[in-house]
mmCIF file of N, CA and C in Angstrom:
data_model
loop_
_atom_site.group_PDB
_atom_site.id
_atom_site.type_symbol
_atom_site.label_atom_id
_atom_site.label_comp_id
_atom_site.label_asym_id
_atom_site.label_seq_id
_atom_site.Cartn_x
_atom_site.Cartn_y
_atom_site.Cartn_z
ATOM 1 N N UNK A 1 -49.450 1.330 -16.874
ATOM 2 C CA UNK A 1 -50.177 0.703 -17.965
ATOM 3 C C UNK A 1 -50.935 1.794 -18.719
ATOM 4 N N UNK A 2 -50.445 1.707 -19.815
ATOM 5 C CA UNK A 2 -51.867 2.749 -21.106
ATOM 6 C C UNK A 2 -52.943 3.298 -20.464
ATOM 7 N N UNK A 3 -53.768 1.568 -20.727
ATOM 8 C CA UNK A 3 -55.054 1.888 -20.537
ATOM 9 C C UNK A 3 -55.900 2.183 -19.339
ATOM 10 N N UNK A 4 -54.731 2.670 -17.979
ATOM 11 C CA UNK A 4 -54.880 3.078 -16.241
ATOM 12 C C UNK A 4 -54.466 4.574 -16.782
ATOM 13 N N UNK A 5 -53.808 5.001 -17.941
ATOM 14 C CA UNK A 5 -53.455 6.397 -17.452
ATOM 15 C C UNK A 5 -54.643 6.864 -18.524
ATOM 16 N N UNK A 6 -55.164 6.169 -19.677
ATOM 17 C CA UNK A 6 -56.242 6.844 -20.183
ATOM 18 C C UNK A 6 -57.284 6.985 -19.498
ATOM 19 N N UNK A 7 -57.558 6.315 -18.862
ATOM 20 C CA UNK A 7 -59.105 6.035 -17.712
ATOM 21 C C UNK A 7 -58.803 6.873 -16.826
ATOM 22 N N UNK A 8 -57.530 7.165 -16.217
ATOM 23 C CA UNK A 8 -57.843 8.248 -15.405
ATOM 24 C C UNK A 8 -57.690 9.599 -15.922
ATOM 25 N N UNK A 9 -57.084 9.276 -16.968
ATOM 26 C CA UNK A 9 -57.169 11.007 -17.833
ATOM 27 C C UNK A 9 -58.446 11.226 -17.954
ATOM 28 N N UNK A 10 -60.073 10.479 -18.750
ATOM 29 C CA UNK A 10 -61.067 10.675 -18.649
ATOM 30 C C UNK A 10 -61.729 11.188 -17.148
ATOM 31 N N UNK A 11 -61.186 10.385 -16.734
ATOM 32 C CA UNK A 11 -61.979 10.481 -15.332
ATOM 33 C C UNK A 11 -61.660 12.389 -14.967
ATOM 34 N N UNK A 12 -60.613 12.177 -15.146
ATOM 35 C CA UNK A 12 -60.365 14.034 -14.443
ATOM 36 C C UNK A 12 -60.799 15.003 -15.860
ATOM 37 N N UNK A 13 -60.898 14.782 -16.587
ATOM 38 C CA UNK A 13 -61.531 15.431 -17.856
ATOM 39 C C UNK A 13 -63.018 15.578 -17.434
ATOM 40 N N UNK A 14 -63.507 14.572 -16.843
ATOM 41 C CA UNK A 14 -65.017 14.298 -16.984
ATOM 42 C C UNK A 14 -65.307 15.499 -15.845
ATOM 43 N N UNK A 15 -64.310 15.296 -14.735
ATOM 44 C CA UNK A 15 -65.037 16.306 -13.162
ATOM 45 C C UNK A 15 -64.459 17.732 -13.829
ATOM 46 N N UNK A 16 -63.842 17.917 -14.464
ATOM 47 C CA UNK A 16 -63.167 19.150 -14.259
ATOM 48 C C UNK A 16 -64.252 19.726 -15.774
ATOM 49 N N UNK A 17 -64.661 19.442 -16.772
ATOM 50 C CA UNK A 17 -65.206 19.654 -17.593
ATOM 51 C C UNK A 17 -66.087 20.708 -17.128
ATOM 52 N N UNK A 18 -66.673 21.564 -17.985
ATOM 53 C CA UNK A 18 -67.762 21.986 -17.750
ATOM 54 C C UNK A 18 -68.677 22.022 -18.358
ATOM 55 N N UNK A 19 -70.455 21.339 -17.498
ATOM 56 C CA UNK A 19 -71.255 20.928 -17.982
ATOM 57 C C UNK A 19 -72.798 21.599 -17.985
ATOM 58 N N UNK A 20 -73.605 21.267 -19.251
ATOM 59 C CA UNK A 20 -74.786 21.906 -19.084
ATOM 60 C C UNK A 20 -75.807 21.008 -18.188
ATOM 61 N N UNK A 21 -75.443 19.610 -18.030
ATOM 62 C CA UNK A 21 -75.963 18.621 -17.719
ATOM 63 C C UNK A 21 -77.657 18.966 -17.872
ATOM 64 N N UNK A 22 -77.693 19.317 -18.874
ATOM 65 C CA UNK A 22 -79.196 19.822 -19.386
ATOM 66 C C UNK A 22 -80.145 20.218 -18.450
ATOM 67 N N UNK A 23 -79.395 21.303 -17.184
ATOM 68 C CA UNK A 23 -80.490 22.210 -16.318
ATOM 69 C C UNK A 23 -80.723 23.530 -17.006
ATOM 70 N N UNK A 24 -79.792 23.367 -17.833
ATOM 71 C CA UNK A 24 -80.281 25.134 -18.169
ATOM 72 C C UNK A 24 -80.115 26.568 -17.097
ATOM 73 N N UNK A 25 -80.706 28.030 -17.725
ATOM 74 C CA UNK A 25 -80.836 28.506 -16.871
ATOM 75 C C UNK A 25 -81.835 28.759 -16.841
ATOM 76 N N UNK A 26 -82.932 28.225 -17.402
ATOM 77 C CA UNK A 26 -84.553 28.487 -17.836
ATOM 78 C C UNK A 26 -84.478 29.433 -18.860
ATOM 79 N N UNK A 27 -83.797 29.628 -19.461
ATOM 80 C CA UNK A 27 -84.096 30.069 -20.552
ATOM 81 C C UNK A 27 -84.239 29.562 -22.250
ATOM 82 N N UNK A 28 -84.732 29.969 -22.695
ATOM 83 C CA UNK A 28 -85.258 29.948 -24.342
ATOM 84 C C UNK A 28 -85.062 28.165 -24.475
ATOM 85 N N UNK A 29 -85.758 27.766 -25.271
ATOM 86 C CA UNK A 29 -85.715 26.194 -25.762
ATOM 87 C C UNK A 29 -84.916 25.247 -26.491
ATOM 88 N N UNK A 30 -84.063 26.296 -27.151
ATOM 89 C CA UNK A 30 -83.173 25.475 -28.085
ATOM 90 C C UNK A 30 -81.839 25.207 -27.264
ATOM 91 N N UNK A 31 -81.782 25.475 -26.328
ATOM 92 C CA UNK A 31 -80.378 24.645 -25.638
ATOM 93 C C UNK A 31 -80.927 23.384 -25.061
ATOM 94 N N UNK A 32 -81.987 23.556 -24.779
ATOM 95 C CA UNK A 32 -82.665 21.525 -24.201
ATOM 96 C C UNK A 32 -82.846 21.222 -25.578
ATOM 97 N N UNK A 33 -83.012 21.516 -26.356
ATOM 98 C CA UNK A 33 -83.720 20.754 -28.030
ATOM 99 C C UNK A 33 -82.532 20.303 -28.841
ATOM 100 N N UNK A 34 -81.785 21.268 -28.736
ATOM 101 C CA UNK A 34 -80.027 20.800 -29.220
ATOM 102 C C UNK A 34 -79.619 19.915 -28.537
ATOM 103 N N UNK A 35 -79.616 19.792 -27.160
ATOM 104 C CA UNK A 35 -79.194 18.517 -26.395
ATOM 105 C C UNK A 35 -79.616 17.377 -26.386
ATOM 106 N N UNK A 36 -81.070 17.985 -26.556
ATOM 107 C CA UNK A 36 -81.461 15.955 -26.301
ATOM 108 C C UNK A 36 -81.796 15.441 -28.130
ATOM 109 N N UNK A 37 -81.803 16.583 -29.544
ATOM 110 C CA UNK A 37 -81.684 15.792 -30.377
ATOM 111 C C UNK A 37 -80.298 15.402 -30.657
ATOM 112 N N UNK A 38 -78.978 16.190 -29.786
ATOM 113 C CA UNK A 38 -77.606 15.490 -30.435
ATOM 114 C C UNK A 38 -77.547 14.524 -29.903
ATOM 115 N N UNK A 39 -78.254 14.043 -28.257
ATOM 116 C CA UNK A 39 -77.830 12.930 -27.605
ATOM 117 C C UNK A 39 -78.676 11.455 -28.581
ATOM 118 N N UNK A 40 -79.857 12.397 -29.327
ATOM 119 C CA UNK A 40 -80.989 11.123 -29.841
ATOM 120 C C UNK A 40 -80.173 10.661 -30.908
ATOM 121 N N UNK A 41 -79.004 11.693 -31.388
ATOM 122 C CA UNK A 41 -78.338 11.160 -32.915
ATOM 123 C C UNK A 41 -77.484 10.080 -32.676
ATOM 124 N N UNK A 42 -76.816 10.142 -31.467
ATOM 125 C CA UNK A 42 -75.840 9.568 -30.930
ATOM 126 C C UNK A 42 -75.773 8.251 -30.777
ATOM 127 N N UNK A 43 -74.683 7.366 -30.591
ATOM 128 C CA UNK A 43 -75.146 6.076 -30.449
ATOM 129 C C UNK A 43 -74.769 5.610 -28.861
ATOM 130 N N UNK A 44 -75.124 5.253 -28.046
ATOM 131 C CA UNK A 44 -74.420 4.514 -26.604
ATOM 132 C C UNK A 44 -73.234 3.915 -26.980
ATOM 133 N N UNK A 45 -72.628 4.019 -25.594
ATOM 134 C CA UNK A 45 -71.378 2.902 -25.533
ATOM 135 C C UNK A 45 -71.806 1.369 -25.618
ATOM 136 N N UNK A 46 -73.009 0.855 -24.803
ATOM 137 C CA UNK A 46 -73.465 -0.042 -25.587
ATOM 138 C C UNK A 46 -73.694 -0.723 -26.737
ATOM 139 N N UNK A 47 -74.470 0.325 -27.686
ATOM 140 C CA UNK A 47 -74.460 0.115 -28.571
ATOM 141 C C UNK A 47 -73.597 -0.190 -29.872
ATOM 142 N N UNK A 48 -72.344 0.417 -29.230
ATOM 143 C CA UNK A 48 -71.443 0.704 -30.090
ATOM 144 C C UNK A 48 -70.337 -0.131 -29.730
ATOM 145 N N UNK A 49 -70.611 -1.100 -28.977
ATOM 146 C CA UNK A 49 -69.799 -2.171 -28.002
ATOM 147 C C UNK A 49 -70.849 -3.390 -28.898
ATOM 148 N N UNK A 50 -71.578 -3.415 -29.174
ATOM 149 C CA UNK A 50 -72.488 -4.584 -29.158
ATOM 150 C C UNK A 50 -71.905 -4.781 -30.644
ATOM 151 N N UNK A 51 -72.010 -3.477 -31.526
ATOM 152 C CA UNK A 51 -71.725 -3.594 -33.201
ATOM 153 C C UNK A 51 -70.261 -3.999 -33.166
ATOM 154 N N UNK A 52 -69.078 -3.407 -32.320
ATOM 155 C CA UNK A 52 -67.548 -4.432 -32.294
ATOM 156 C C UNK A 52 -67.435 -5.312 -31.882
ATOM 157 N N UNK A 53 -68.980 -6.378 -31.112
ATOM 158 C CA UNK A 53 -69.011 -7.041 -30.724
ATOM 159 C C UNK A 53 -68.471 -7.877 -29.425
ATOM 160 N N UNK A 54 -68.639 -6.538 -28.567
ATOM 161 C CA UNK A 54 -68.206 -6.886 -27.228
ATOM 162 C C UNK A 54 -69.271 -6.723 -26.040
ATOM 163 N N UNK A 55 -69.386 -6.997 -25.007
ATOM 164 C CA UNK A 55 -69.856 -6.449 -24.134
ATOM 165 C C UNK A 55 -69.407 -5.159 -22.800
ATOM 166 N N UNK A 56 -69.541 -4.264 -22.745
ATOM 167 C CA UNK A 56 -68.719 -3.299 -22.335
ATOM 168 C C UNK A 56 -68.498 -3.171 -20.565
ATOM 169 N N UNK A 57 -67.607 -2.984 -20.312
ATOM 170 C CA UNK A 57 -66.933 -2.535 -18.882
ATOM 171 C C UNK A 57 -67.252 -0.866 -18.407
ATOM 172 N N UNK A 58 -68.583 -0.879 -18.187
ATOM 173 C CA UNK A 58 -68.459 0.776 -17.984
ATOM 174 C C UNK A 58 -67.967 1.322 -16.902
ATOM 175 N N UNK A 59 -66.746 2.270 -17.188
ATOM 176 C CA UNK A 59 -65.986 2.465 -15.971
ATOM 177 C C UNK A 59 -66.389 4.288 -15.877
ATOM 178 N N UNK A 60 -67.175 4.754 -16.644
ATOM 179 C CA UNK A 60 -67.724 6.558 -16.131
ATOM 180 C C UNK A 60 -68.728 6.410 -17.101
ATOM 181 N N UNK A 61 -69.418 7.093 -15.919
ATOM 182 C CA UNK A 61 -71.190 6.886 -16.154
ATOM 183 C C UNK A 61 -71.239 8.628 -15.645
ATOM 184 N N UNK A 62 -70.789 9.488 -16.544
ATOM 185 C CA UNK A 62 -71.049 10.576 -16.132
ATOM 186 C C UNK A 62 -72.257 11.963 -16.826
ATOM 187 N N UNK A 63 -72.529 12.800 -16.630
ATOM 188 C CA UNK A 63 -73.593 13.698 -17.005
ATOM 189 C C UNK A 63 -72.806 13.826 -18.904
ATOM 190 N N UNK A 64 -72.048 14.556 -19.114
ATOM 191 C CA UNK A 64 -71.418 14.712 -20.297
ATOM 192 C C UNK A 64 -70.624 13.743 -20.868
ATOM 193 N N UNK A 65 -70.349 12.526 -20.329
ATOM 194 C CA UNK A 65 -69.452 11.325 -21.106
ATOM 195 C C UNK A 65 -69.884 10.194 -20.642
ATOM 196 N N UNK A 66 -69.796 8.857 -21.027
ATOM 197 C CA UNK A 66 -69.569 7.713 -20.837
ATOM 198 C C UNK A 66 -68.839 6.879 -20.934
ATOM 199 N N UNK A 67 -67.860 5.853 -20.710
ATOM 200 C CA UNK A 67 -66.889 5.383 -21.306
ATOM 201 C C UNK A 67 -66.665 3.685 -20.642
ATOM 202 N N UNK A 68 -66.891 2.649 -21.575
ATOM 203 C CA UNK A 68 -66.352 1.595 -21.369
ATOM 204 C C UNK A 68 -65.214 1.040 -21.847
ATOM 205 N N UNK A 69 -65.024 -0.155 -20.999
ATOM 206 C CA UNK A 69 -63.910 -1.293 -21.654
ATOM 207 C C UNK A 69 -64.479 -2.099 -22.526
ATOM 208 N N UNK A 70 -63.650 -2.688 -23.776
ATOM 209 C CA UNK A 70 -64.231 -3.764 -24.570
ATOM 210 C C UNK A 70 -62.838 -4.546 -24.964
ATOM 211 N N UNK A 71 -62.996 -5.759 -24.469
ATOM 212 C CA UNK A 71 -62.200 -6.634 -24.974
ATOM 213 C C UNK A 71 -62.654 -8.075 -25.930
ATOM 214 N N UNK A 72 -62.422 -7.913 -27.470
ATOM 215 C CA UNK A 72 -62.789 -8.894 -28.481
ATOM 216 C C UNK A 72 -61.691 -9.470 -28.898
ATOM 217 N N UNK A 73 -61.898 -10.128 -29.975
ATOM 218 C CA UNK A 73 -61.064 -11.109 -30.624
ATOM 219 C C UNK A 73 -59.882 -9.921 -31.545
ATOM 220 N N UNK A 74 -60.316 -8.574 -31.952
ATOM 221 C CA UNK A 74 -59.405 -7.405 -32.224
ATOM 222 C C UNK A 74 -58.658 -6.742 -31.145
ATOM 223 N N UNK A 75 -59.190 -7.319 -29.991
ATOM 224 C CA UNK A 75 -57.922 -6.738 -28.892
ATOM 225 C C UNK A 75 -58.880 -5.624 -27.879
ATOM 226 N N UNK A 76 -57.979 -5.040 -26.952
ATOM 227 C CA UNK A 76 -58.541 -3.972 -26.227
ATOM 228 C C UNK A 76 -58.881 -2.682 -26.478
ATOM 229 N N UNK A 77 -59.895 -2.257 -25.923
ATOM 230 C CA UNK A 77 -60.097 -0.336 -26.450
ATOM 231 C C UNK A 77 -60.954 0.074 -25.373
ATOM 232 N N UNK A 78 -60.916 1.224 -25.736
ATOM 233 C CA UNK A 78 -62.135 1.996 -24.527
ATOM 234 C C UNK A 78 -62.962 2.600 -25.756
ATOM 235 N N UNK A 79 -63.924 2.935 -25.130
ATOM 236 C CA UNK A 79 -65.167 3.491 -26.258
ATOM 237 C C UNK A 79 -65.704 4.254 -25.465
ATOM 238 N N UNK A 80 -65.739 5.543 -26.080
ATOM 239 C CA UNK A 80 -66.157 7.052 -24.993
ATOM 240 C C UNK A 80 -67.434 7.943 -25.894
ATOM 241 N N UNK A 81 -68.710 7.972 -25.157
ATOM 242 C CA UNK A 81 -69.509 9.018 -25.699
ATOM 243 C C UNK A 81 -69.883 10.139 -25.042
ATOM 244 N N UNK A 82 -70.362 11.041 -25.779
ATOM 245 C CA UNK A 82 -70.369 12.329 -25.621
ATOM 246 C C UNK A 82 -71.706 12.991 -25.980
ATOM 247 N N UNK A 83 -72.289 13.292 -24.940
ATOM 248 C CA UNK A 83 -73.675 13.989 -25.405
ATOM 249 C C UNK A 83 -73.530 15.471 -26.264
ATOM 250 N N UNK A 84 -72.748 15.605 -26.305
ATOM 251 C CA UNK A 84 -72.944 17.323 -26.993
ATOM 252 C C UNK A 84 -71.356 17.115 -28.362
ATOM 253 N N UNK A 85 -71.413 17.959 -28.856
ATOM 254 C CA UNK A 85 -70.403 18.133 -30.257
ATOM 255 C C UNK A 85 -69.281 18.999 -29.119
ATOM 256 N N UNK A 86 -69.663 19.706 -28.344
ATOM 257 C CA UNK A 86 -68.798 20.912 -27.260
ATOM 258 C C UNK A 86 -67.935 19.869 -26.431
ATOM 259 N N UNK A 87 -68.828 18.867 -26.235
ATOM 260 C CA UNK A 87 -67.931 18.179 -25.065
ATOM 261 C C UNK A 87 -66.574 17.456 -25.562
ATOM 262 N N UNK A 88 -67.370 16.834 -26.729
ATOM 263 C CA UNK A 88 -66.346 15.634 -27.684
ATOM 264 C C UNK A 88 -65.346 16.667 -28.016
ATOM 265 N N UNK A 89 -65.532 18.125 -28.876
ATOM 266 C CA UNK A 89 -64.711 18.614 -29.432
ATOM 267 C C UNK A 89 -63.734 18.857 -27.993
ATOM 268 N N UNK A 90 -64.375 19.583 -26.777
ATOM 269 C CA UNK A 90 -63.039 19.538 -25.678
ATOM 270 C C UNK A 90 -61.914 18.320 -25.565
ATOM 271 N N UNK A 91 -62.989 17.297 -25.306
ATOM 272 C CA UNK A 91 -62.267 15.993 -24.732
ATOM 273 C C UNK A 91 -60.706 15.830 -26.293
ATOM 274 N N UNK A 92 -61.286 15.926 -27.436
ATOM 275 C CA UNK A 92 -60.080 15.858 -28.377
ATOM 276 C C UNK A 92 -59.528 16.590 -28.633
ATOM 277 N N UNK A 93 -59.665 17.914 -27.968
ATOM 278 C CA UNK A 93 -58.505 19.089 -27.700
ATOM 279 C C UNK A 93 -57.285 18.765 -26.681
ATOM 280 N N UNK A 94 -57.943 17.579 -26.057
ATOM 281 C CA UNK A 94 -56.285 17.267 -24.915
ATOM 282 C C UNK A 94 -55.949 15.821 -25.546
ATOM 283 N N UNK A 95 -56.855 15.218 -26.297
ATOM 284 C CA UNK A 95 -56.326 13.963 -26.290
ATOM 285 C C UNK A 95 -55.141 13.725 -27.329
ATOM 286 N N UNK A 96 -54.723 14.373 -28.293
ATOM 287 C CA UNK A 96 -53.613 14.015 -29.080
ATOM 288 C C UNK A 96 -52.278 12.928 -28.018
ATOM 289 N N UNK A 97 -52.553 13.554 -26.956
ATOM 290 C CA UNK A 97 -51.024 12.624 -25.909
ATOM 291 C C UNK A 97 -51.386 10.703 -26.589
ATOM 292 N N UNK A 98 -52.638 11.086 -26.725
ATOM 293 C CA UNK A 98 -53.236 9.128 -26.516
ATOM 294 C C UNK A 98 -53.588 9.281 -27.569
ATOM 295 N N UNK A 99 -52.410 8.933 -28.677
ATOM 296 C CA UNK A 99 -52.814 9.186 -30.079
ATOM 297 C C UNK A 99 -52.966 7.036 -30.172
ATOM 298 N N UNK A 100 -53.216 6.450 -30.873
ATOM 299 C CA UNK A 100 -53.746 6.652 -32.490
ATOM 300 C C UNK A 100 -55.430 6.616 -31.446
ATOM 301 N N UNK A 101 -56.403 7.538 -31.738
ATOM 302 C CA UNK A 101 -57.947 7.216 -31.590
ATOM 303 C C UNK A 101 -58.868 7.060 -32.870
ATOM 304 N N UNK A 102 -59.671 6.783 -32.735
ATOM 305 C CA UNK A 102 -60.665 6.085 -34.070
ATOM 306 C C UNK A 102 -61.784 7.371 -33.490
ATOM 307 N N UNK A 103 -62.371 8.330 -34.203
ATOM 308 C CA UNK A 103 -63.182 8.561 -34.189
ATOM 309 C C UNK A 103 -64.909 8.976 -35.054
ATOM 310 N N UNK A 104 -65.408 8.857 -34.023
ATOM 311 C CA UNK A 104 -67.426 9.079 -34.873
ATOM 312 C C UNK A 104 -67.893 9.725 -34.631
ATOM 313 N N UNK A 105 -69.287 10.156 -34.908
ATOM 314 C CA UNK A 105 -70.082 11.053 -33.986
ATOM 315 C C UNK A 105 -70.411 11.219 -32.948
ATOM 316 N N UNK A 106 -69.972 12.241 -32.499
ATOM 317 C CA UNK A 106 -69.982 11.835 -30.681
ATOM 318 C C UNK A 106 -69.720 10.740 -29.733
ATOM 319 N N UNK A 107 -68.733 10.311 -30.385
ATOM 320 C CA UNK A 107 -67.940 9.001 -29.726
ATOM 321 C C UNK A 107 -66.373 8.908 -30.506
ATOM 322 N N UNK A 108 -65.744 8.002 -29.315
ATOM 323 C CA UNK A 108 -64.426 7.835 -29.598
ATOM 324 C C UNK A 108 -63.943 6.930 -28.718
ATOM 325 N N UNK A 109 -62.848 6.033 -29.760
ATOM 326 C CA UNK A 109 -62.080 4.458 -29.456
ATOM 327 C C UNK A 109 -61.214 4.748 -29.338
ATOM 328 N N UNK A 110 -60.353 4.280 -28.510
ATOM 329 C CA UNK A 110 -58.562 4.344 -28.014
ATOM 330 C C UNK A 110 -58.142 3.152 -27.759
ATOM 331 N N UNK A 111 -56.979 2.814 -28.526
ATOM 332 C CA UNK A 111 -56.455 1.290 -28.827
ATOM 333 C C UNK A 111 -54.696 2.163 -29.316
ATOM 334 N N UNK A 112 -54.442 0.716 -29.327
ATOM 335 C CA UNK A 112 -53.385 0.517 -30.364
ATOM 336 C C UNK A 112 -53.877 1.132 -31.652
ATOM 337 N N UNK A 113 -53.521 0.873 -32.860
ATOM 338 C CA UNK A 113 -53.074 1.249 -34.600
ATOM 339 C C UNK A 113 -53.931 0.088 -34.612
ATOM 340 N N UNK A 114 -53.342 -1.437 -34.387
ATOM 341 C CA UNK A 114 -53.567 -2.524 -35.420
ATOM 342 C C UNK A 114 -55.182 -2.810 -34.454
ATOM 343 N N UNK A 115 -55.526 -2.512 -33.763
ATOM 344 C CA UNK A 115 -56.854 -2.470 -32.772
ATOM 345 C C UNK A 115 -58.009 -2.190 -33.282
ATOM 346 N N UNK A 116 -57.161 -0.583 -33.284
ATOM 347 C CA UNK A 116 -58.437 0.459 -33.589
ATOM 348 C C UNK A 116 -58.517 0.715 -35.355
ATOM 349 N N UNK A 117 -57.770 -0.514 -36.212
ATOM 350 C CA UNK A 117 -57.984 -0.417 -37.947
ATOM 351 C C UNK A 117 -58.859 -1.695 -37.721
ATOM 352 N N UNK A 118 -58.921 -3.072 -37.103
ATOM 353 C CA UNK A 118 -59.792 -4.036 -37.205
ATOM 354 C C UNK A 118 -61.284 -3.548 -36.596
ATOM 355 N N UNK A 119 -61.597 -2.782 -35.445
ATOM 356 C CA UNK A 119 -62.761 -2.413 -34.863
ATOM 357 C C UNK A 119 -63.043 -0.957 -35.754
ATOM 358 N N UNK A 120 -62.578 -0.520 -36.693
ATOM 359 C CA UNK A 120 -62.878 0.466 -37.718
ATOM 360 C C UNK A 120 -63.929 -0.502 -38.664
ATOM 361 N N UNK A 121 -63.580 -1.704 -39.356
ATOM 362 C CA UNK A 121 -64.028 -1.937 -40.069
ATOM 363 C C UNK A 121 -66.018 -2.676 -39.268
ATOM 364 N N UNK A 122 -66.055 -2.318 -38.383
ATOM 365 C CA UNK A 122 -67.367 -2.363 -37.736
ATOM 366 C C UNK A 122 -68.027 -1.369 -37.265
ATOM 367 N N UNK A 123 -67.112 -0.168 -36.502
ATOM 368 C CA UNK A 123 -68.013 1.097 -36.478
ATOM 369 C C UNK A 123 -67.699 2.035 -37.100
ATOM 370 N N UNK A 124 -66.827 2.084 -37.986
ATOM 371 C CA UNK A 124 -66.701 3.192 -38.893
ATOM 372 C C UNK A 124 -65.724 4.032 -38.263
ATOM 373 N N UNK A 125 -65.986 5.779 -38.820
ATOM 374 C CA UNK A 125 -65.273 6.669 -37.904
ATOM 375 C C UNK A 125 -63.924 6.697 -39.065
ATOM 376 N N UNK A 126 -63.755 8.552 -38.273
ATOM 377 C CA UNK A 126 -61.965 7.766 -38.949
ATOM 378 C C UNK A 126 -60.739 7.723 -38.316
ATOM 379 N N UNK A 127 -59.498 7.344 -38.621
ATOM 380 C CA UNK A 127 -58.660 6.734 -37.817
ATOM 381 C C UNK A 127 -57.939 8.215 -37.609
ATOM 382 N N UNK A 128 -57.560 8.829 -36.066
ATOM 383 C CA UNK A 128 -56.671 9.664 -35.854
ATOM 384 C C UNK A 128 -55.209 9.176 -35.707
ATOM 385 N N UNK A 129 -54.381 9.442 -36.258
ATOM 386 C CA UNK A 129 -53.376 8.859 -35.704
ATOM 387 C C UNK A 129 -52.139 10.067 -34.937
ATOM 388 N N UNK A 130 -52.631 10.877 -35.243
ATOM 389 C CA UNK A 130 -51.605 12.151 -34.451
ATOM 390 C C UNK A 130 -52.884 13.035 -34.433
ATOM 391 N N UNK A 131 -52.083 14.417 -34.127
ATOM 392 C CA UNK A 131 -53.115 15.501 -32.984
ATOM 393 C C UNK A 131 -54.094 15.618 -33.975
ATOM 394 N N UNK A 132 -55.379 16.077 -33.833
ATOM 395 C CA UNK A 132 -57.204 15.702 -34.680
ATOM 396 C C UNK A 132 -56.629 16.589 -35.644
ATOM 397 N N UNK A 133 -56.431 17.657 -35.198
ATOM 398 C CA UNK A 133 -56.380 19.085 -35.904
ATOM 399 C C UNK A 133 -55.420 19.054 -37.012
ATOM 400 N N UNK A 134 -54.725 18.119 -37.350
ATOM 401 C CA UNK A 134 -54.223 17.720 -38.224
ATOM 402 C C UNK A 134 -54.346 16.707 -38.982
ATOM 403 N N UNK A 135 -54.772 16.625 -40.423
ATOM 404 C CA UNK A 135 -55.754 15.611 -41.174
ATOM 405 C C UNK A 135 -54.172 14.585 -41.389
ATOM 406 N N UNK A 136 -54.356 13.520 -41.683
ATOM 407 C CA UNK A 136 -53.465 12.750 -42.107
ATOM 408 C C UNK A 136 -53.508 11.166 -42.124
#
């Protein structure tokens, strides 16, 4: 099933990643100040479940990502956030395999096409439909 091999693609993305999980090495201030204002810009999977109007299945609750299930009246998706711009930009350096994704700021939807164009018109973002790095 799809949405068993995307969840576990996250899942091994998430352990194998590498993270600042905001310990630092004690040094200088702007690596905690960058972190916790990109995480303040950011929106939750919650949140961003509540505006497509679902309630979410959180299946990784991890230091650098989060990611639930949402199933609405537009169908199924996962909805993945990302505390840092480093992490998101990794995570969509492998994801082209699980093309079409919808993406936002520091977050990202994985559906079908006809899924992830109806839950566009609620969180925005824009629609990937092949590898990021290529506009189209």
């Amino acid at each position: 099933m799809t949405y068993l091999r995307i969840a576990a693609f996250v899942l091994v993305l998430a352990a194998c990643a590498p993270g600042d999980g905001g310990g630092g090495d004690g040094g200088g201030d702007d690596s905690g100040g960058g972190y916790v204002a990109a995480a303040a810009q950011s929106m939750t999977v919650e949140q961003l479940a509540a505006k497509a109007g679902c309630t979410p299945h959180i299946q990784i609750d991890a230091v650098d990502l989060r990611q639930g299930h949402c199933e609405t009246g537009d169908g199924q998706f996962f909805l993945t956030t990302f505390t840092t711009q480093e992490g998101k930009d990794a995570w969509m350096d492998t994801a082209p395999e699980y093309n079409p994704h919808l993406v936002g700021p520091l977050w990202t939807a994985l559906s079908s096409r006809a899924v992830l164009e109806r839950v566009q018109r609620r969180l925005g973002g824009d629609l990937h439909l092949k590898d990021h790095r290529v506009k189209g």
